[in-house]
PDB file of C-alpha atoms in Angstrom:
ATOM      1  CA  UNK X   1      85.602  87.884  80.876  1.00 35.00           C
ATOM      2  CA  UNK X   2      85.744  88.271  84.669  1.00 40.00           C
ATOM      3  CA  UNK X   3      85.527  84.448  85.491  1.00 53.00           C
ATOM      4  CA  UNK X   4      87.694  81.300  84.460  1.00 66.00           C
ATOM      5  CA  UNK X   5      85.979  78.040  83.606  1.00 76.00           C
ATOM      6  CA  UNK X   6      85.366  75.077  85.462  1.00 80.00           C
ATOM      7  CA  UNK X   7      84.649  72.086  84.447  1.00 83.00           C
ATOM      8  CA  UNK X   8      82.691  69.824  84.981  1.00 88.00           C
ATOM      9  CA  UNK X   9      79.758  71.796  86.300  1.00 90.00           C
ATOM     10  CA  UNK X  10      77.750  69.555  87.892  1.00 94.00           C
ATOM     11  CA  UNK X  11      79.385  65.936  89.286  1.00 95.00           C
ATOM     12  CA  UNK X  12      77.311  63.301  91.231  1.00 96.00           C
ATOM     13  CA  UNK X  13      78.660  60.577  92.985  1.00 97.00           C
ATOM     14  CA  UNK X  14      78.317  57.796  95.458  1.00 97.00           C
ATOM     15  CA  UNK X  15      80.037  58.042  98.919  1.00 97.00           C
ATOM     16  CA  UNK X  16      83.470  56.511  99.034  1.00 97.00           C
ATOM     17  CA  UNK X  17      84.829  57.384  95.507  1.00 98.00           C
ATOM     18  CA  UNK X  18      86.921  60.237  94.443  1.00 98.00           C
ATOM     19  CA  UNK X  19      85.651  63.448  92.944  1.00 97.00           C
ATOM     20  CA  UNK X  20      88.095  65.747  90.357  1.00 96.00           C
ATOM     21  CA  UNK X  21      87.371  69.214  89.627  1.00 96.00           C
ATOM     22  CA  UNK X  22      89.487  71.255  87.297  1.00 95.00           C
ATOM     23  CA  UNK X  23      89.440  74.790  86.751  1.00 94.00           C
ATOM     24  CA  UNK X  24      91.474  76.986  83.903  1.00 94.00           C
ATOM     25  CA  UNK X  25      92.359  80.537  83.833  1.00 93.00           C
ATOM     26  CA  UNK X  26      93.351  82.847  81.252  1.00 91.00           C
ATOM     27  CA  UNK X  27      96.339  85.357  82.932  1.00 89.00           C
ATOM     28  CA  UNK X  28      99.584  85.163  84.934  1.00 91.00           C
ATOM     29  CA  UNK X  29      98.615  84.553  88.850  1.00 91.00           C
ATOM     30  CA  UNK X  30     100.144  85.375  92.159  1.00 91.00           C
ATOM     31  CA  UNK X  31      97.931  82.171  93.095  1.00 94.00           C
ATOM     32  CA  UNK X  32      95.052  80.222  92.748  1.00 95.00           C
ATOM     33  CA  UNK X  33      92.532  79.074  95.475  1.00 96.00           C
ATOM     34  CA  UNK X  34      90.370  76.734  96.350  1.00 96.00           C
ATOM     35  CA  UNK X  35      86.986  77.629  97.993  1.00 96.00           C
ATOM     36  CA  UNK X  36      83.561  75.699  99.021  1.00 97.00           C
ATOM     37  CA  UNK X  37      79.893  77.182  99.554  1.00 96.00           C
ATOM     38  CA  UNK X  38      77.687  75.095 100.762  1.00 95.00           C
ATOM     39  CA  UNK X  39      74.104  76.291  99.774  1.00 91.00           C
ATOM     40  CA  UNK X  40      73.281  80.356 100.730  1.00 88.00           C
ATOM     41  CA  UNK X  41      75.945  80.330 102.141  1.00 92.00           C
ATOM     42  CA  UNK X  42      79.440  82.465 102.460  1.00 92.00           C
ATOM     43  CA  UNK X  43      82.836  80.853 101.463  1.00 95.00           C
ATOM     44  CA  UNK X  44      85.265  78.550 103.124  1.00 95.00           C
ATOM     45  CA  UNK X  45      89.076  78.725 102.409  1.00 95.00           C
ATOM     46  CA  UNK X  46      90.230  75.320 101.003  1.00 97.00           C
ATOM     47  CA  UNK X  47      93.612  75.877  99.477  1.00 97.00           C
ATOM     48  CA  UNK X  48      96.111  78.735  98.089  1.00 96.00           C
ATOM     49  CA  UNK X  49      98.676  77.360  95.982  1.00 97.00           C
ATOM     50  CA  UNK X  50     101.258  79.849  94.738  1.00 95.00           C
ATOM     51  CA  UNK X  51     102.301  80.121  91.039  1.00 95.00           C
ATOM     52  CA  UNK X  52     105.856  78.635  91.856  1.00 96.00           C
ATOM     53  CA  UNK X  53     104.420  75.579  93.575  1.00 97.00           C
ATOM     54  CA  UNK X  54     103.108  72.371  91.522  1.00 98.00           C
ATOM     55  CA  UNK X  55     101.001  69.905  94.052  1.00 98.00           C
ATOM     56  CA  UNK X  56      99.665  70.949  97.606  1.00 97.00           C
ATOM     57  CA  UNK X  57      97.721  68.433 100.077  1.00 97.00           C
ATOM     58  CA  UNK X  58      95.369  68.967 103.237  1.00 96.00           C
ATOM     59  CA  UNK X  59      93.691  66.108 104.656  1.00 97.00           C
ATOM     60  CA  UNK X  60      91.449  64.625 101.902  1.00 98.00           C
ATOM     61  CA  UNK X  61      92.089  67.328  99.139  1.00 98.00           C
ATOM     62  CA  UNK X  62      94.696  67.317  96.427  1.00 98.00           C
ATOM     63  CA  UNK X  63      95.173  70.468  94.165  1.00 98.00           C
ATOM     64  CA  UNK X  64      97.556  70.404  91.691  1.00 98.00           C
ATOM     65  CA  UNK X  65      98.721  73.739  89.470  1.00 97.00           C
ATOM     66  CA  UNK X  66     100.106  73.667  86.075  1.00 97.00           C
ATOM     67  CA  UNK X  67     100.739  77.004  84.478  1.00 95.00           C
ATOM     68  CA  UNK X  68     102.201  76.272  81.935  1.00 96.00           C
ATOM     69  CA  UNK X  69      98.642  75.045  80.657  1.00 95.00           C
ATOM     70  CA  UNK X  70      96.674  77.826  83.181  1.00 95.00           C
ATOM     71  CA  UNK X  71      94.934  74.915  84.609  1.00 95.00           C
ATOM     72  CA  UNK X  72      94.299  73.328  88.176  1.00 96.00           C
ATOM     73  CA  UNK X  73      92.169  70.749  89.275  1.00 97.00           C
ATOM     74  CA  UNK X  74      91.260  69.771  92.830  1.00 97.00           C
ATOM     75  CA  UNK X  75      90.914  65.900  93.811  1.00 98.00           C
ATOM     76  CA  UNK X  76      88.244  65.094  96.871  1.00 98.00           C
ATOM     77  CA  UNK X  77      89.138  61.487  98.103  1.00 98.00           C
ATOM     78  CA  UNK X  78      86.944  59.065  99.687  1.00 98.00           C
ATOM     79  CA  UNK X  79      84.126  61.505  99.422  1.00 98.00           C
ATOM     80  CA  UNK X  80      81.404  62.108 102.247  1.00 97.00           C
ATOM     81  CA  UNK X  81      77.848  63.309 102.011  1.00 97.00           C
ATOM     82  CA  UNK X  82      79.019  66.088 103.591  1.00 97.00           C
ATOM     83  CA  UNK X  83      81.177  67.181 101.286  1.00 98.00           C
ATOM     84  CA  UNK X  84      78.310  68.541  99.231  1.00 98.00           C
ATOM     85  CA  UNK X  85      78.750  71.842  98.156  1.00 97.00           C
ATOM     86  CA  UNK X  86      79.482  73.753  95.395  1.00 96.00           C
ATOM     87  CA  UNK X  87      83.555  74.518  94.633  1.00 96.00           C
ATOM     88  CA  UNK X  88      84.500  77.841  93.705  1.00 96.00           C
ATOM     89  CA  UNK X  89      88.644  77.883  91.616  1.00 95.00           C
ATOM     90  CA  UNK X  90      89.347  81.679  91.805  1.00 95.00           C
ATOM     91  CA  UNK X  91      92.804  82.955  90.843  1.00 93.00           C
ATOM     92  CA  UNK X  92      95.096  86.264  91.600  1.00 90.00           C
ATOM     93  CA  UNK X  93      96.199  87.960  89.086  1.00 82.00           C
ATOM     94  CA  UNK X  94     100.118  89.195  89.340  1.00 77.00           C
ATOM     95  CA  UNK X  95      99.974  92.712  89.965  1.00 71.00           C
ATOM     96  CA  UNK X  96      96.599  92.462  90.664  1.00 65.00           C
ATOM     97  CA  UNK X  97      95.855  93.956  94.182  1.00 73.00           C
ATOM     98  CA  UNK X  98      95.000  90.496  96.057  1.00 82.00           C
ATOM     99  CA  UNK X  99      91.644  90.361  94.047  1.00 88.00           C
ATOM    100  CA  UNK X 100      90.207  87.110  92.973  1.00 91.00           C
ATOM    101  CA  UNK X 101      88.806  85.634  89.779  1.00 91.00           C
ATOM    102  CA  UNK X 102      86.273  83.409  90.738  1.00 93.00           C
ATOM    103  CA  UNK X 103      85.903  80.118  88.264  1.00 91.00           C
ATOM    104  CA  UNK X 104      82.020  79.227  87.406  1.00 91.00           C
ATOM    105  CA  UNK X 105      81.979  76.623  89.871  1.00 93.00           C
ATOM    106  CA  UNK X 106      81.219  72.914  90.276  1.00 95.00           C
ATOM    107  CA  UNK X 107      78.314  71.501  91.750  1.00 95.00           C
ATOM    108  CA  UNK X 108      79.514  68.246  93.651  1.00 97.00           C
ATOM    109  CA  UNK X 109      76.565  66.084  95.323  1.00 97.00           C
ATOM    110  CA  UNK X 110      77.942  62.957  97.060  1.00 98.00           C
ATOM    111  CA  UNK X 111      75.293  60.536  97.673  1.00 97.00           C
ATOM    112  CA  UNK X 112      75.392  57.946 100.727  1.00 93.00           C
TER     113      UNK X 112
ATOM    114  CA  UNK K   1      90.602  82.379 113.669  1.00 68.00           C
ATOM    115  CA  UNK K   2      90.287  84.849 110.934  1.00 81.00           C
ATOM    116  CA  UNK K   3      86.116  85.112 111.177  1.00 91.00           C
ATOM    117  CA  UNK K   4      84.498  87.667 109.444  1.00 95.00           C
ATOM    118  CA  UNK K   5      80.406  88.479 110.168  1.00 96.00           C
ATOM    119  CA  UNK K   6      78.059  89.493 107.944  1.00 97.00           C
ATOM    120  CA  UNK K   7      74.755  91.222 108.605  1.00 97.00           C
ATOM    121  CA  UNK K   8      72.434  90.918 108.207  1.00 97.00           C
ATOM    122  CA  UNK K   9      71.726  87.301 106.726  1.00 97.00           C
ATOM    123  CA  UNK K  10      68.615  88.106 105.013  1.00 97.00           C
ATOM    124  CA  UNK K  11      66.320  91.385 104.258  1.00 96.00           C
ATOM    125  CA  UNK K  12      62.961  91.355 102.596  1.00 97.00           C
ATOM    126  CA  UNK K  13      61.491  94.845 101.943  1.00 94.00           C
ATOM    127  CA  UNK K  14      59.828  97.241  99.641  1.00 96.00           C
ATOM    128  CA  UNK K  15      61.082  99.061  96.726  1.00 96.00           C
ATOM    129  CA  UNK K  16      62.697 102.045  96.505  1.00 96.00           C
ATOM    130  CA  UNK K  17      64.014 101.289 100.068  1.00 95.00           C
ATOM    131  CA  UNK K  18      67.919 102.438 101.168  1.00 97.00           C
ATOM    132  CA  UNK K  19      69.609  98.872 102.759  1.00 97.00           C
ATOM    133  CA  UNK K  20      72.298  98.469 104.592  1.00 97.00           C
ATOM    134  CA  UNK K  21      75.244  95.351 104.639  1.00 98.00           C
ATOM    135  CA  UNK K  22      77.388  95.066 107.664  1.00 97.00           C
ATOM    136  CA  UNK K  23      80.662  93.409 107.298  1.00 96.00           C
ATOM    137  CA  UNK K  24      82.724  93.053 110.292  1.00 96.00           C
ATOM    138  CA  UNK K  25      86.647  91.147 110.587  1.00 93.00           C
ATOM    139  CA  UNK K  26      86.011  89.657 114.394  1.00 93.00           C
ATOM    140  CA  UNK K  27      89.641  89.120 115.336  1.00 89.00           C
ATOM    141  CA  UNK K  28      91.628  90.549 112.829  1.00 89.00           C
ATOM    142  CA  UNK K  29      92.159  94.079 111.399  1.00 89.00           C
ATOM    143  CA  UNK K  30      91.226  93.649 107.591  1.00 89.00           C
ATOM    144  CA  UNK K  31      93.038  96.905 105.632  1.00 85.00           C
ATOM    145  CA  UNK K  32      90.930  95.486 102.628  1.00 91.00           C
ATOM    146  CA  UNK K  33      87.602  94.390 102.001  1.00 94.00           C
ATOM    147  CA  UNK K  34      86.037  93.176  98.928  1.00 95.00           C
ATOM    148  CA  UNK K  35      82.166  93.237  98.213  1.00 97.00           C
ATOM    149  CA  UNK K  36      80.713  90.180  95.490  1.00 97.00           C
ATOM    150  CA  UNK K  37      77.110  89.795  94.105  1.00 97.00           C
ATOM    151  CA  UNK K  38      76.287  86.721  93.239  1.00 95.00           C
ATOM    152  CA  UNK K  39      73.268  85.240  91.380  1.00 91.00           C
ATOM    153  CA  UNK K  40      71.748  81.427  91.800  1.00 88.00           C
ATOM    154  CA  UNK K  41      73.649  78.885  91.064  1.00 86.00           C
ATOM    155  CA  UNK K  42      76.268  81.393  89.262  1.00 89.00           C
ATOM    156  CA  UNK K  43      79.664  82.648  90.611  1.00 91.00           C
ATOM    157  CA  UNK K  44      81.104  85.423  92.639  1.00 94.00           C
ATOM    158  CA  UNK K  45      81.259  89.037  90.640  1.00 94.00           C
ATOM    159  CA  UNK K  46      83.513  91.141  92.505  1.00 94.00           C
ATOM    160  CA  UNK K  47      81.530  94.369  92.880  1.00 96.00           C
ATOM    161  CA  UNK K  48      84.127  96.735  94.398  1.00 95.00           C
ATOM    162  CA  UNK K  49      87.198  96.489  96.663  1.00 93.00           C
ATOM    163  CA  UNK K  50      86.973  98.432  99.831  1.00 90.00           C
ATOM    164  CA  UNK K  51      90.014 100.048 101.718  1.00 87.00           C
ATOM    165  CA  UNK K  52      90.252 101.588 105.589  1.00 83.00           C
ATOM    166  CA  UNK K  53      90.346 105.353 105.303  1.00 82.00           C
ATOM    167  CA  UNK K  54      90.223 105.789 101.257  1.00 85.00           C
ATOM    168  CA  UNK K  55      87.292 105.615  98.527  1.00 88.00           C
ATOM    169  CA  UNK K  56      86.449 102.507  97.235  1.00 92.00           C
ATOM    170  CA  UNK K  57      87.385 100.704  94.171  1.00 93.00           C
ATOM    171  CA  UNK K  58      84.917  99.655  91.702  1.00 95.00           C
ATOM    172  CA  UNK K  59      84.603  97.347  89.261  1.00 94.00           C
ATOM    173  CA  UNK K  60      83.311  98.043  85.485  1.00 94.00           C
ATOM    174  CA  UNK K  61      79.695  98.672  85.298  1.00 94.00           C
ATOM    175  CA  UNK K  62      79.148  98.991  89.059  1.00 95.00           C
ATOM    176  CA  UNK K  63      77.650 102.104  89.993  1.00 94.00           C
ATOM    177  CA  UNK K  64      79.137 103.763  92.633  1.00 93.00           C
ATOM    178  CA  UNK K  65      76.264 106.155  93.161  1.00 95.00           C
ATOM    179  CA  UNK K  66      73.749 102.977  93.921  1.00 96.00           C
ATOM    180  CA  UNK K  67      75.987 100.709  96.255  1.00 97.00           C
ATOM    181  CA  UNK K  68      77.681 102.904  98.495  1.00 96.00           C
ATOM    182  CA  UNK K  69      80.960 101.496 100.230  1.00 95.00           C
ATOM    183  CA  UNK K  70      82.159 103.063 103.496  1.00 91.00           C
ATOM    184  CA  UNK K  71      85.194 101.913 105.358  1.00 89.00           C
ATOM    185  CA  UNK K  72      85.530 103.749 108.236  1.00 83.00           C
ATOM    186  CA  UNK K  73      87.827 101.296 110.562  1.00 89.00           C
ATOM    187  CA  UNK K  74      90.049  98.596 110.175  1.00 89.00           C
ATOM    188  CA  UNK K  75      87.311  95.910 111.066  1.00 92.00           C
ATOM    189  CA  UNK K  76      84.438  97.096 109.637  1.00 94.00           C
ATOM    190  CA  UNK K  77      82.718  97.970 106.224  1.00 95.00           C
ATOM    191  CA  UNK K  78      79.248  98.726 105.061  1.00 96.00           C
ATOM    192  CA  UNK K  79      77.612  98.092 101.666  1.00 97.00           C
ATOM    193  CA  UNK K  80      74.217 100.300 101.029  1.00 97.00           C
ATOM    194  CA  UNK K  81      72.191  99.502  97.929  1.00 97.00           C
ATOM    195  CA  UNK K  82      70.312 102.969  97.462  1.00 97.00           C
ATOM    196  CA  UNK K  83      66.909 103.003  96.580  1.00 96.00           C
ATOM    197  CA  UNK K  84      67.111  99.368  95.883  1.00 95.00           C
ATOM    198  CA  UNK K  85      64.529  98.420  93.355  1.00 95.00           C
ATOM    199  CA  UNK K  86      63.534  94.266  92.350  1.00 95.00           C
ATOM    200  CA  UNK K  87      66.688  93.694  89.952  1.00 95.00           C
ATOM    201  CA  UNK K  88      69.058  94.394  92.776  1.00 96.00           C
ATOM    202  CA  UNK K  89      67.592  91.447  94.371  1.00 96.00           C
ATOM    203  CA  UNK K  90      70.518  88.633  94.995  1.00 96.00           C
ATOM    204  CA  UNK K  91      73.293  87.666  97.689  1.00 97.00           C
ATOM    205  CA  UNK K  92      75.721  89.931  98.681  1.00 98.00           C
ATOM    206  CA  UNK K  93      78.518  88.464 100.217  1.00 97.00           C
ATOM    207  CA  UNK K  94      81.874  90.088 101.784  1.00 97.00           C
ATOM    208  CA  UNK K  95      85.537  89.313 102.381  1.00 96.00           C
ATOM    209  CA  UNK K  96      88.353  90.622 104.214  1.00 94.00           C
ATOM    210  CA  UNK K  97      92.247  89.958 104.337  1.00 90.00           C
ATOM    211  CA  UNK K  98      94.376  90.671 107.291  1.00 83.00           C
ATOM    212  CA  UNK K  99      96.946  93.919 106.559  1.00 65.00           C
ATOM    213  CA  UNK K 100     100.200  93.749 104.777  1.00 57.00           C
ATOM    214  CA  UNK K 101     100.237  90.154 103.949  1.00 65.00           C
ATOM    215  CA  UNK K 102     100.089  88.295 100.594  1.00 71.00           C
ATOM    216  CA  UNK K 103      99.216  85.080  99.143  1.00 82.00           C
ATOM    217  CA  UNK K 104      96.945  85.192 102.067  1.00 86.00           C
ATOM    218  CA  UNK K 105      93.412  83.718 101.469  1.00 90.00           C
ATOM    219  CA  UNK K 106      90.168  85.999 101.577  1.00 92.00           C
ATOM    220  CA  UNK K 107      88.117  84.993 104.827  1.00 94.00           C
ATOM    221  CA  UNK K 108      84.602  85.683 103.410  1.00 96.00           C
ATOM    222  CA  UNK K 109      81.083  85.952 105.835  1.00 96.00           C
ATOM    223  CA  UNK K 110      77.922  84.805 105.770  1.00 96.00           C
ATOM    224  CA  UNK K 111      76.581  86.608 102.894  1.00 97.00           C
ATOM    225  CA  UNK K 112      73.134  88.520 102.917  1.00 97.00           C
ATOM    226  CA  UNK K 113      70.449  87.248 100.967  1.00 97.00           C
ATOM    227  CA  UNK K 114      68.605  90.897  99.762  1.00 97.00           C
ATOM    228  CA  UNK K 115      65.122  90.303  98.162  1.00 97.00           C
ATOM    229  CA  UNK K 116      63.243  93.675  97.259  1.00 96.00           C
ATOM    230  CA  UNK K 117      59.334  93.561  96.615  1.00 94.00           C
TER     231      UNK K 117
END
């Protein structure tokens, strides 16, 4: 299969509280990333973290990669409305010619 | 930084009809460009990868002879769905990453939303 899993798929939640996604993958990676799509819309970069590297942090997001269980998950904090979007994990393969696996995806609707 | 346009966002037309995808790196020269379909509410399915001056690279069960890939110049790539028929209907969406670098993100456009009659 081309795609990893996410889970979950869908997660509502109220403004203010913290939102985890987690994504799992099924070969060795280069790196996995972190994108958002907000509806019909293209993708925005969130975070790479590299295969060697265990925890990485920008502003509100925490992403966290453990290989040795091919799994990541991504922590929103104090949620806004405006982080509604869907969250795309996709990973790069070693050896694999900087293309990216893209996980199923989470639907995350943060309600005010 | 690192903006990549996509056009056009959104195409309605007839069957049987030739369309072309514009995918432009604005202010950065992209060596590679990749080319994804994606279906509602489903995920990315990388359709082909797309290199300055060579043929393109597709993915299993992608024909080559119905989405032509052309990548004449380091900023710019074209996608044409040939004789595009209903079932190629979905959103097309590109990427690019800068030359020579890795464990570089993928800066991705717009996306074009194709709908055929």
């Amino acid at each position: 299969s081309q795609q990893g899993e996410e889970d979950p798929q869908a997660l509502s939640i109220q403004e203010g509280e913290n939102a985890t996604m987690n994504c799992s993958y099924k070969t060795s990676i280069n790196n996995l990333q972190w994108y958002r799509q907000n509806s019909g819309r293209g993708l925005v970069h969130l975070i790479l973290i590299r295969s060697n590297e265990r925890e990485k942090h920008s502003g509100r997001l925490r992403v966290t990669l453990d290989t040795s269980k091919k799994s990541s998950s991504l922590l929103i904090t104090a949620s806004r409305a405006a982080d509604t979007a869907s969250y795309f994990c996709a990973t790069e393969r070693s050896g694999g010619y900087n293309k990216l696996i893209f996980g199923a995806g989470t639907r995350l609707a943060v309600h005010p | 930084g690192a903006v990549v346009s996509q056009h056009p966002s959104r195409v309605i037309c007839k069957s049987g009809t030739s369309v072309k995808i514009e995918c432009r790196s604005l202010d950065f020269q992209a060596t590679t460009m990749f080319w994804y379909r994606q279906f509602p509410k489903q995920s990315l399915m990388l359709m082909a990868t797309s290199n300055e001056g060579s043929k393109a690279t597709y993915e299993q069960g992608v024909e080559k002879d119905k989405f032509l890939i052309n990548h004449a110049s380091l900023t710019l790539s074209t996608l044409t769905v040939t004789s595009a028929h209903p079932e190629d209907s979905s959103f097309y969406i590109c990427s690019a990453l800068g030359s020579g670098i890795s464990n570089q993100p993928q800066h991705f456009g717009d996306g074009t939303r194709l709908s055929i009659l």
